[in-house]
């Protein structure tokens, strides 16, 4: 779990695969903090962006949970394996309005320059064959069902998941999953769910994890022995999930930030996101 060293948040040592281009971070021409659940898209997305803007040579981007990235921005850096990463991002994306409000209050972003570019929905990830017979959100409250649960302190997805729990079973279900089952060890919190939940399921350490539907699709595409349980339109939060992109006032490369933000709204980027199961926002 992230902690603080010398007033800077600490990125867990095992998260190197969410720090891309770290070796050029200090001289980067563009720094992007992406909401981490887009990790599966980034290789194709950045290749297409580089092809369109070959002069933007050195790019450093993170695919960590937005709340961890938010703490980095507000603190002026983070520590990873003893190294201070102090480069300010030019672009930040999130799936919750709260980080944007916090950054605006700190005079780091102008909300009027932020925009919605994507949508997603929730699903439940389980082992192939669904051995515990998870059929609905209510089943997460069953005794003995072990849950990989995103931590509300670190992950924006958690607020959407908690809303799903409330809509499915009221505060009783929230209390059951987030308090009672956490105390018993059946609810196990994550720091970076898009890495931890699939691995816990593959290792047999949990039975189910609420995730983005795109993460289920990615696991299937990769051939992992996992599958998804659809929670239904009434609960999957698709109407409430809005990915927001913002240019940072403190970024060092405003022109390159504008180029990337324009690219996010391009037909090319929209096709890439669609291929990975995301829903691009209306033009």
PDB file of C-alpha atoms in Angstrom:
ATOM      1  CA  UNK A   1       0.000   0.000   0.000  1.00  0.00           C
ATOM      2  CA  UNK A   2       1.385   3.461  -0.841  1.00  0.00           C
ATOM      3  CA  UNK A   3       2.827   5.384   2.076  1.00  0.00           C
ATOM      4  CA  UNK A   4       4.682   8.683   2.419  1.00  0.00           C
ATOM      5  CA  UNK A   5       8.419   9.361   2.570  1.00  0.00           C
ATOM      6  CA  UNK A   6       9.709  12.912   3.071  1.00  0.00           C
ATOM      7  CA  UNK A   7       6.188  14.182   2.330  1.00  0.00           C
ATOM      8  CA  UNK A   8       6.140  12.375  -1.031  1.00  0.00           C
ATOM      9  CA  UNK A   9       3.865   9.397  -1.785  1.00  0.00           C
ATOM     10  CA  UNK A  10       5.669   6.118  -2.390  1.00  0.00           C
ATOM     11  CA  UNK A  11       4.816   4.062  -5.472  1.00  0.00           C
ATOM     12  CA  UNK A  12       4.940   0.327  -4.633  1.00  0.00           C
ATOM     13  CA  UNK A  13       8.199  -1.303  -5.752  1.00  0.00           C
ATOM     14  CA  UNK A  14       6.371  -3.891  -7.890  1.00  0.00           C
ATOM     15  CA  UNK A  15       4.711  -1.301 -10.123  1.00  0.00           C
ATOM     16  CA  UNK A  16       7.496  -0.842 -12.680  1.00  0.00           C
ATOM     17  CA  UNK A  17       5.143  -2.013 -15.437  1.00  0.00           C
ATOM     18  CA  UNK A  18       2.978   1.045 -14.755  1.00  0.00           C
ATOM     19  CA  UNK A  19       5.859   3.501 -15.237  1.00  0.00           C
ATOM     20  CA  UNK A  20       6.686   3.778 -18.933  1.00  0.00           C
ATOM     21  CA  UNK A  21       9.736   5.669 -20.178  1.00  0.00           C
ATOM     22  CA  UNK A  22      11.025   6.253 -16.657  1.00  0.00           C
ATOM     23  CA  UNK A  23      14.580   6.348 -18.000  1.00  0.00           C
ATOM     24  CA  UNK A  24      13.749   9.525 -19.972  1.00  0.00           C
ATOM     25  CA  UNK A  25      11.391  11.093 -17.430  1.00  0.00           C
ATOM     26  CA  UNK A  26      13.636  14.053 -16.624  1.00  0.00           C
ATOM     27  CA  UNK A  27      14.113  15.038 -20.274  1.00  0.00           C
ATOM     28  CA  UNK A  28      10.675  13.937 -21.478  1.00  0.00           C
ATOM     29  CA  UNK A  29       8.936  16.026 -24.127  1.00  0.00           C
ATOM     30  CA  UNK A  30       5.561  14.928 -22.758  1.00  0.00           C
ATOM     31  CA  UNK A  31       4.488  13.561 -19.358  1.00  0.00           C
ATOM     32  CA  UNK A  32       1.102  11.855 -19.054  1.00  0.00           C
ATOM     33  CA  UNK A  33      -0.609  10.445 -15.955  1.00  0.00           C
ATOM     34  CA  UNK A  34      -3.256   8.094 -17.358  1.00  0.00           C
ATOM     35  CA  UNK A  35      -5.996   6.444 -15.301  1.00  0.00           C
ATOM     36  CA  UNK A  36      -4.327   3.064 -14.920  1.00  0.00           C
ATOM     37  CA  UNK A  37      -7.116   0.834 -16.176  1.00  0.00           C
ATOM     38  CA  UNK A  38      -6.266   2.003 -19.706  1.00  0.00           C
ATOM     39  CA  UNK A  39      -2.984   0.072 -19.497  1.00  0.00           C
ATOM     40  CA  UNK A  40      -3.958  -2.453 -22.197  1.00  0.00           C
ATOM     41  CA  UNK A  41      -4.638   0.316 -24.713  1.00  0.00           C
ATOM     42  CA  UNK A  42      -1.487   2.326 -24.219  1.00  0.00           C
ATOM     43  CA  UNK A  43       0.935   0.491 -26.501  1.00  0.00           C
ATOM     44  CA  UNK A  44      -1.329   0.914 -29.538  1.00  0.00           C
ATOM     45  CA  UNK A  45      -2.424   4.396 -28.496  1.00  0.00           C
ATOM     46  CA  UNK A  46       1.093   5.735 -28.016  1.00  0.00           C
ATOM     47  CA  UNK A  47       2.372   4.108 -31.215  1.00  0.00           C
ATOM     48  CA  UNK A  48      -0.350   5.890 -33.179  1.00  0.00           C
ATOM     49  CA  UNK A  49       0.325   9.175 -31.387  1.00  0.00           C
ATOM     50  CA  UNK A  50       4.074   8.946 -32.026  1.00  0.00           C
ATOM     51  CA  UNK A  51       3.435   8.222 -35.704  1.00  0.00           C
ATOM     52  CA  UNK A  52       1.371  11.408 -35.913  1.00  0.00           C
ATOM     53  CA  UNK A  53       3.836  13.507 -33.871  1.00  0.00           C
ATOM     54  CA  UNK A  54       7.347  12.106 -34.467  1.00  0.00           C
ATOM     55  CA  UNK A  55       8.941  15.287 -33.096  1.00  0.00           C
ATOM     56  CA  UNK A  56       7.642  14.380 -29.603  1.00  0.00           C
ATOM     57  CA  UNK A  57      10.415  11.882 -29.017  1.00  0.00           C
ATOM     58  CA  UNK A  58      10.684  11.252 -25.285  1.00  0.00           C
ATOM     59  CA  UNK A  59       7.429  10.408 -23.499  1.00  0.00           C
ATOM     60  CA  UNK A  60       7.014   9.352 -19.878  1.00  0.00           C
ATOM     61  CA  UNK A  61       3.603   8.046 -18.862  1.00  0.00           C
ATOM     62  CA  UNK A  62       2.116   6.333 -15.834  1.00  0.00           C
ATOM     63  CA  UNK A  63      -0.782   3.889 -15.670  1.00  0.00           C
ATOM     64  CA  UNK A  64      -1.403   4.013 -11.926  1.00  0.00           C
ATOM     65  CA  UNK A  65      -4.727   4.596 -10.153  1.00  0.00           C
ATOM     66  CA  UNK A  66      -5.753   8.257 -10.507  1.00  0.00           C
ATOM     67  CA  UNK A  67      -5.813   8.898  -6.761  1.00  0.00           C
ATOM     68  CA  UNK A  68      -2.180   7.797  -6.456  1.00  0.00           C
ATOM     69  CA  UNK A  69      -1.292  10.056  -9.384  1.00  0.00           C
ATOM     70  CA  UNK A  70      -3.303  12.871  -7.790  1.00  0.00           C
ATOM     71  CA  UNK A  71      -1.201  12.632  -4.628  1.00  0.00           C
ATOM     72  CA  UNK A  72       1.921  12.800  -6.782  1.00  0.00           C
ATOM     73  CA  UNK A  73       0.742  15.995  -8.431  1.00  0.00           C
ATOM     74  CA  UNK A  74      -0.272  17.697  -5.189  1.00  0.00           C
ATOM     75  CA  UNK A  75       2.936  16.651  -3.399  1.00  0.00           C
ATOM     76  CA  UNK A  76       5.211  17.635  -6.274  1.00  0.00           C
ATOM     77  CA  UNK A  77       6.540  14.140  -6.880  1.00  0.00           C
ATOM     78  CA  UNK A  78       6.725  10.557  -5.663  1.00  0.00           C
ATOM     79  CA  UNK A  79       9.323   7.994  -4.616  1.00  0.00           C
ATOM     80  CA  UNK A  80       9.837   4.757  -6.548  1.00  0.00           C
ATOM     81  CA  UNK A  81      12.489   2.258  -5.421  1.00  0.00           C
ATOM     82  CA  UNK A  82      14.302   5.038  -3.610  1.00  0.00           C
ATOM     83  CA  UNK A  83      14.258   7.390  -6.599  1.00  0.00           C
ATOM     84  CA  UNK A  84      12.347  10.655  -6.516  1.00  0.00           C
ATOM     85  CA  UNK A  85      10.145  11.182  -9.583  1.00  0.00           C
ATOM     86  CA  UNK A  86       9.506  14.911  -9.587  1.00  0.00           C
ATOM     87  CA  UNK A  87       8.468  15.616 -13.175  1.00  0.00           C
ATOM     88  CA  UNK A  88       5.067  17.357 -13.324  1.00  0.00           C
ATOM     89  CA  UNK A  89       2.548  15.818 -15.716  1.00  0.00           C
ATOM     90  CA  UNK A  90       1.335  17.719 -18.736  1.00  0.00           C
ATOM     91  CA  UNK A  91      -1.876  15.666 -18.929  1.00  0.00           C
ATOM     92  CA  UNK A  92      -3.917  13.900 -16.236  1.00  0.00           C
ATOM     93  CA  UNK A  93      -6.899  11.590 -16.708  1.00  0.00           C
ATOM     94  CA  UNK A  94      -9.339  10.256 -14.126  1.00  0.00           C
ATOM     95  CA  UNK A  95     -12.693   8.484 -13.826  1.00  0.00           C
ATOM     96  CA  UNK A  96     -14.060  10.622 -10.992  1.00  0.00           C
ATOM     97  CA  UNK A  97     -14.917  14.326 -10.703  1.00  0.00           C
ATOM     98  CA  UNK A  98     -13.337  14.646  -7.250  1.00  0.00           C
ATOM     99  CA  UNK A  99      -9.662  14.711  -8.360  1.00  0.00           C
ATOM    100  CA  UNK A 100     -10.480  17.405 -10.910  1.00  0.00           C
ATOM    101  CA  UNK A 101     -12.110  19.471  -8.158  1.00  0.00           C
ATOM    102  CA  UNK A 102      -9.062  19.012  -5.916  1.00  0.00           C
ATOM    103  CA  UNK A 103      -6.677  20.017  -8.689  1.00  0.00           C
ATOM    104  CA  UNK A 104      -8.812  23.036  -9.513  1.00  0.00           C
ATOM    105  CA  UNK A 105      -8.803  24.093  -5.858  1.00  0.00           C
ATOM    106  CA  UNK A 106      -5.000  23.837  -5.916  1.00  0.00           C
ATOM    107  CA  UNK A 107      -4.898  25.941  -9.120  1.00  0.00           C
ATOM    108  CA  UNK A 108      -3.370  23.043 -11.071  1.00  0.00           C
ATOM    109  CA  UNK A 109      -6.137  22.731 -13.683  1.00  0.00           C
ATOM    110  CA  UNK A 110      -8.845  24.832 -15.267  1.00  0.00           C
ATOM    111  CA  UNK A 111     -11.987  22.641 -15.196  1.00  0.00           C
ATOM    112  CA  UNK A 112     -13.280  24.383 -18.317  1.00  0.00           C
ATOM    113  CA  UNK A 113     -10.348  22.914 -20.258  1.00  0.00           C
ATOM    114  CA  UNK A 114     -11.063  19.355 -19.085  1.00  0.00           C
ATOM    115  CA  UNK A 115     -13.293  17.115 -21.161  1.00  0.00           C
ATOM    116  CA  UNK A 116     -14.939  13.679 -21.133  1.00  0.00           C
ATOM    117  CA  UNK A 117     -13.443  11.340 -23.709  1.00  0.00           C
ATOM    118  CA  UNK A 118     -14.442   7.797 -22.655  1.00  0.00           C
ATOM    119  CA  UNK A 119     -17.003   5.663 -20.833  1.00  0.00           C
ATOM    120  CA  UNK A 120     -16.838   2.199 -19.275  1.00  0.00           C
ATOM    121  CA  UNK A 121     -18.909  -0.136 -17.117  1.00  0.00           C
ATOM    122  CA  UNK A 122     -18.374  -2.452 -14.156  1.00  0.00           C
ATOM    123  CA  UNK A 123     -18.313  -6.256 -14.198  1.00  0.00           C
ATOM    124  CA  UNK A 124     -17.271  -9.066 -11.874  1.00  0.00           C
ATOM    125  CA  UNK A 125     -14.115 -11.035 -12.680  1.00  0.00           C
ATOM    126  CA  UNK A 126     -14.019 -14.702 -11.608  1.00  0.00           C
ATOM    127  CA  UNK A 127     -11.999 -17.822 -12.342  1.00  0.00           C
ATOM    128  CA  UNK A 128     -12.812 -19.731 -15.525  1.00  0.00           C
ATOM    129  CA  UNK A 129     -15.855 -21.907 -14.978  1.00  0.00           C
ATOM    130  CA  UNK A 130     -17.002 -19.640 -12.125  1.00  0.00           C
ATOM    131  CA  UNK A 131     -16.427 -22.341  -9.468  1.00  0.00           C
ATOM    132  CA  UNK A 132     -18.099 -20.349  -6.675  1.00  0.00           C
ATOM    133  CA  UNK A 133     -21.229 -19.758  -8.748  1.00  0.00           C
ATOM    134  CA  UNK A 134     -21.105 -15.960  -8.606  1.00  0.00           C
ATOM    135  CA  UNK A 135     -24.217 -14.781 -10.469  1.00  0.00           C
ATOM    136  CA  UNK A 136     -24.907 -11.318  -9.086  1.00  0.00           C
ATOM    137  CA  UNK A 137     -23.554  -8.518  -6.929  1.00  0.00           C
ATOM    138  CA  UNK A 138     -25.541  -9.950  -4.002  1.00  0.00           C
ATOM    139  CA  UNK A 139     -23.353 -13.065  -4.073  1.00  0.00           C
ATOM    140  CA  UNK A 140     -20.376 -11.023  -2.886  1.00  0.00           C
ATOM    141  CA  UNK A 141     -22.052 -10.861   0.508  1.00  0.00           C
ATOM    142  CA  UNK A 142     -22.187 -14.647   0.870  1.00  0.00           C
ATOM    143  CA  UNK A 143     -20.111 -16.208   3.651  1.00  0.00           C
ATOM    144  CA  UNK A 144     -16.890 -17.702   2.344  1.00  0.00           C
ATOM    145  CA  UNK A 145     -16.776 -15.702  -0.898  1.00  0.00           C
ATOM    146  CA  UNK A 146     -13.382 -13.970  -0.991  1.00  0.00           C
ATOM    147  CA  UNK A 147     -13.332 -10.568  -2.708  1.00  0.00           C
ATOM    148  CA  UNK A 148     -10.511  -8.557  -4.253  1.00  0.00           C
ATOM    149  CA  UNK A 149     -11.828  -5.065  -3.520  1.00  0.00           C
ATOM    150  CA  UNK A 150     -10.332  -1.787  -4.792  1.00  0.00           C
ATOM    151  CA  UNK A 151      -9.396   0.465  -1.887  1.00  0.00           C
ATOM    152  CA  UNK A 152     -11.441   3.701  -1.826  1.00  0.00           C
ATOM    153  CA  UNK A 153      -8.372   5.553  -0.540  1.00  0.00           C
ATOM    154  CA  UNK A 154      -6.362   4.784  -3.671  1.00  0.00           C
ATOM    155  CA  UNK A 155      -8.668   3.914  -6.571  1.00  0.00           C
ATOM    156  CA  UNK A 156     -11.408   5.943  -8.236  1.00  0.00           C
ATOM    157  CA  UNK A 157     -13.166   2.766  -9.384  1.00  0.00           C
ATOM    158  CA  UNK A 158     -14.037   2.118  -5.739  1.00  0.00           C
ATOM    159  CA  UNK A 159     -16.574   4.959  -5.599  1.00  0.00           C
ATOM    160  CA  UNK A 160     -18.421   3.443  -8.563  1.00  0.00           C
ATOM    161  CA  UNK A 161     -18.258  -0.016  -6.969  1.00  0.00           C
ATOM    162  CA  UNK A 162     -19.622   1.257  -3.650  1.00  0.00           C
ATOM    163  CA  UNK A 163     -22.477   2.925  -5.516  1.00  0.00           C
ATOM    164  CA  UNK A 164     -23.162  -0.405  -7.231  1.00  0.00           C
ATOM    165  CA  UNK A 165     -23.243  -2.171  -3.849  1.00  0.00           C
ATOM    166  CA  UNK A 166     -25.667   0.414  -2.452  1.00  0.00           C
ATOM    167  CA  UNK A 167     -27.963   0.121  -5.446  1.00  0.00           C
ATOM    168  CA  UNK A 168     -27.900  -3.678  -5.236  1.00  0.00           C
ATOM    169  CA  UNK A 169     -28.290  -4.177  -1.501  1.00  0.00           C
ATOM    170  CA  UNK A 170     -28.288  -0.871   0.340  1.00  0.00           C
ATOM    171  CA  UNK A 171     -25.969   0.036   3.197  1.00  0.00           C
ATOM    172  CA  UNK A 172     -26.330  -3.496   4.566  1.00  0.00           C
ATOM    173  CA  UNK A 173     -24.419  -4.910   1.602  1.00  0.00           C
ATOM    174  CA  UNK A 174     -21.789  -2.163   1.806  1.00  0.00           C
ATOM    175  CA  UNK A 175     -21.322  -2.872   5.519  1.00  0.00           C
ATOM    176  CA  UNK A 176     -21.151  -6.606   4.893  1.00  0.00           C
ATOM    177  CA  UNK A 177     -18.472  -6.352   2.197  1.00  0.00           C
ATOM    178  CA  UNK A 178     -16.439  -3.360   3.349  1.00  0.00           C
ATOM    179  CA  UNK A 179     -16.485  -3.862   7.124  1.00  0.00           C
ATOM    180  CA  UNK A 180     -17.557  -7.324   8.237  1.00  0.00           C
ATOM    181  CA  UNK A 181     -15.854  -9.295   5.480  1.00  0.00           C
ATOM    182  CA  UNK A 182     -12.781  -7.092   5.593  1.00  0.00           C
ATOM    183  CA  UNK A 183     -12.449  -7.828   9.305  1.00  0.00           C
ATOM    184  CA  UNK A 184     -12.809 -11.552   8.643  1.00  0.00           C
ATOM    185  CA  UNK A 185     -10.223 -11.449   5.849  1.00  0.00           C
ATOM    186  CA  UNK A 186     -12.689 -12.313   3.088  1.00  0.00           C
ATOM    187  CA  UNK A 187     -12.512  -8.812   1.579  1.00  0.00           C
ATOM    188  CA  UNK A 188      -8.943  -8.023   0.558  1.00  0.00           C
ATOM    189  CA  UNK A 189      -8.182  -4.482  -0.537  1.00  0.00           C
ATOM    190  CA  UNK A 190      -6.064  -3.627  -3.552  1.00  0.00           C
ATOM    191  CA  UNK A 191      -3.771  -0.720  -4.305  1.00  0.00           C
ATOM    192  CA  UNK A 192      -3.636  -1.240  -8.093  1.00  0.00           C
ATOM    193  CA  UNK A 193      -6.599  -3.473  -8.846  1.00  0.00           C
ATOM    194  CA  UNK A 194      -5.928  -3.829 -12.580  1.00  0.00           C
ATOM    195  CA  UNK A 195      -2.759  -5.760 -11.694  1.00  0.00           C
ATOM    196  CA  UNK A 196      -3.651  -7.329  -8.338  1.00  0.00           C
ATOM    197  CA  UNK A 197      -7.179  -8.665  -8.902  1.00  0.00           C
ATOM    198  CA  UNK A 198      -6.404 -10.846 -11.964  1.00  0.00           C
ATOM    199  CA  UNK A 199      -3.274 -12.184 -10.267  1.00  0.00           C
ATOM    200  CA  UNK A 200      -5.126 -13.011  -7.048  1.00  0.00           C
ATOM    201  CA  UNK A 201      -7.762 -14.894  -9.032  1.00  0.00           C
ATOM    202  CA  UNK A 202      -5.126 -16.788 -10.999  1.00  0.00           C
ATOM    203  CA  UNK A 203      -3.362 -17.694  -7.744  1.00  0.00           C
ATOM    204  CA  UNK A 204      -6.624 -18.837  -6.140  1.00  0.00           C
ATOM    205  CA  UNK A 205      -6.352 -16.282  -3.341  1.00  0.00           C
ATOM    206  CA  UNK A 206      -9.787 -14.757  -4.039  1.00  0.00           C
ATOM    207  CA  UNK A 207     -13.020 -15.842  -5.716  1.00  0.00           C
ATOM    208  CA  UNK A 208     -14.233 -12.621  -7.330  1.00  0.00           C
ATOM    209  CA  UNK A 209     -13.270  -9.027  -7.969  1.00  0.00           C
ATOM    210  CA  UNK A 210     -15.296  -6.051  -9.201  1.00  0.00           C
ATOM    211  CA  UNK A 211     -13.420  -4.589 -12.186  1.00  0.00           C
ATOM    212  CA  UNK A 212     -13.966  -2.664 -15.387  1.00  0.00           C
ATOM    213  CA  UNK A 213     -15.572  -4.686 -18.165  1.00  0.00           C
ATOM    214  CA  UNK A 214     -12.582  -3.801 -20.349  1.00  0.00           C
ATOM    215  CA  UNK A 215     -10.304  -5.618 -17.897  1.00  0.00           C
ATOM    216  CA  UNK A 216     -12.339  -8.802 -18.277  1.00  0.00           C
ATOM    217  CA  UNK A 217     -12.104  -8.442 -22.053  1.00  0.00           C
ATOM    218  CA  UNK A 218      -8.338  -7.980 -21.809  1.00  0.00           C
ATOM    219  CA  UNK A 219      -7.914 -11.071 -19.619  1.00  0.00           C
ATOM    220  CA  UNK A 220      -9.873 -13.144 -22.142  1.00  0.00           C
ATOM    221  CA  UNK A 221      -7.844 -11.684 -25.008  1.00  0.00           C
ATOM    222  CA  UNK A 222      -4.648 -12.689 -23.209  1.00  0.00           C
ATOM    223  CA  UNK A 223      -5.921 -16.242 -22.775  1.00  0.00           C
ATOM    224  CA  UNK A 224      -6.022 -16.186 -18.975  1.00  0.00           C
ATOM    225  CA  UNK A 225      -8.336 -18.742 -17.311  1.00  0.00           C
ATOM    226  CA  UNK A 226     -10.688 -16.017 -16.122  1.00  0.00           C
ATOM    227  CA  UNK A 227     -14.158 -14.865 -17.110  1.00  0.00           C
ATOM    228  CA  UNK A 228     -16.662 -12.136 -16.389  1.00  0.00           C
ATOM    229  CA  UNK A 229     -20.071 -11.931 -14.777  1.00  0.00           C
ATOM    230  CA  UNK A 230     -22.311  -9.205 -16.201  1.00  0.00           C
ATOM    231  CA  UNK A 231     -24.051  -7.202 -13.470  1.00  0.00           C
ATOM    232  CA  UNK A 232     -26.659  -5.628 -15.783  1.00  0.00           C
ATOM    233  CA  UNK A 233     -27.360  -2.144 -17.086  1.00  0.00           C
ATOM    234  CA  UNK A 234     -29.071  -1.082 -13.875  1.00  0.00           C
ATOM    235  CA  UNK A 235     -25.943  -1.715 -11.791  1.00  0.00           C
ATOM    236  CA  UNK A 236     -22.918  -1.476 -14.088  1.00  0.00           C
ATOM    237  CA  UNK A 237     -22.662   2.327 -13.646  1.00  0.00           C
ATOM    238  CA  UNK A 238     -22.222   2.972 -17.369  1.00  0.00           C
ATOM    239  CA  UNK A 239     -24.258   6.166 -17.056  1.00  0.00           C
ATOM    240  CA  UNK A 240     -21.999   7.503 -14.295  1.00  0.00           C
ATOM    241  CA  UNK A 241     -18.526   6.501 -15.506  1.00  0.00           C
ATOM    242  CA  UNK A 242     -16.879   9.364 -17.365  1.00  0.00           C
ATOM    243  CA  UNK A 243     -13.161   9.439 -18.153  1.00  0.00           C
ATOM    244  CA  UNK A 244     -11.957  13.038 -17.957  1.00  0.00           C
ATOM    245  CA  UNK A 245      -8.728  14.431 -19.448  1.00  0.00           C
ATOM    246  CA  UNK A 246      -7.137  17.675 -18.259  1.00  0.00           C
ATOM    247  CA  UNK A 247      -4.090  19.727 -19.217  1.00  0.00           C
ATOM    248  CA  UNK A 248      -2.041  20.728 -16.165  1.00  0.00           C
ATOM    249  CA  UNK A 249      -1.162  24.370 -15.608  1.00  0.00           C
ATOM    250  CA  UNK A 250       2.137  23.240 -14.097  1.00  0.00           C
ATOM    251  CA  UNK A 251       3.100  21.087 -17.078  1.00  0.00           C
ATOM    252  CA  UNK A 252       6.291  21.986 -18.921  1.00  0.00           C
ATOM    253  CA  UNK A 253       5.078  21.126 -22.417  1.00  0.00           C
ATOM    254  CA  UNK A 254       1.699  22.804 -23.074  1.00  0.00           C
ATOM    255  CA  UNK A 255       1.888  22.488 -26.861  1.00  0.00           C
ATOM    256  CA  UNK A 256       2.617  18.769 -26.672  1.00  0.00           C
ATOM    257  CA  UNK A 257      -0.160  18.387 -24.100  1.00  0.00           C
ATOM    258  CA  UNK A 258      -2.586  20.012 -26.528  1.00  0.00           C
ATOM    259  CA  UNK A 259      -1.414  17.657 -29.268  1.00  0.00           C
ATOM    260  CA  UNK A 260      -2.102  14.622 -27.074  1.00  0.00           C
ATOM    261  CA  UNK A 261      -5.474  15.892 -25.886  1.00  0.00           C
ATOM    262  CA  UNK A 262      -6.511  16.579 -29.471  1.00  0.00           C
ATOM    263  CA  UNK A 263      -5.356  13.078 -30.382  1.00  0.00           C
ATOM    264  CA  UNK A 264      -7.529  11.534 -27.645  1.00  0.00           C
ATOM    265  CA  UNK A 265     -10.563  12.917 -29.484  1.00  0.00           C
ATOM    266  CA  UNK A 266      -9.388  11.807 -32.924  1.00  0.00           C
ATOM    267  CA  UNK A 267     -11.020   9.048 -34.962  1.00  0.00           C
ATOM    268  CA  UNK A 268      -7.797   7.034 -34.664  1.00  0.00           C
ATOM    269  CA  UNK A 269      -7.826   7.074 -30.866  1.00  0.00           C
ATOM    270  CA  UNK A 270     -11.553   6.397 -30.762  1.00  0.00           C
ATOM    271  CA  UNK A 271     -11.082   3.294 -32.942  1.00  0.00           C
ATOM    272  CA  UNK A 272      -8.280   2.016 -30.718  1.00  0.00           C
ATOM    273  CA  UNK A 273     -10.341   2.454 -27.565  1.00  0.00           C
ATOM    274  CA  UNK A 274     -13.340   0.798 -29.199  1.00  0.00           C
ATOM    275  CA  UNK A 275     -11.191  -2.196 -30.162  1.00  0.00           C
ATOM    276  CA  UNK A 276     -10.413  -2.694 -26.471  1.00  0.00           C
ATOM    277  CA  UNK A 277     -14.054  -2.455 -25.358  1.00  0.00           C
ATOM    278  CA  UNK A 278     -14.213   1.155 -24.204  1.00  0.00           C
ATOM    279  CA  UNK A 279     -16.998   3.488 -25.309  1.00  0.00           C
ATOM    280  CA  UNK A 280     -15.648   6.775 -26.706  1.00  0.00           C
ATOM    281  CA  UNK A 281     -17.595   9.855 -25.681  1.00  0.00           C
ATOM    282  CA  UNK A 282     -19.859  11.445 -28.252  1.00  0.00           C
ATOM    283  CA  UNK A 283     -17.984  13.824 -30.529  1.00  0.00           C
TER     284      UNK A 283
END
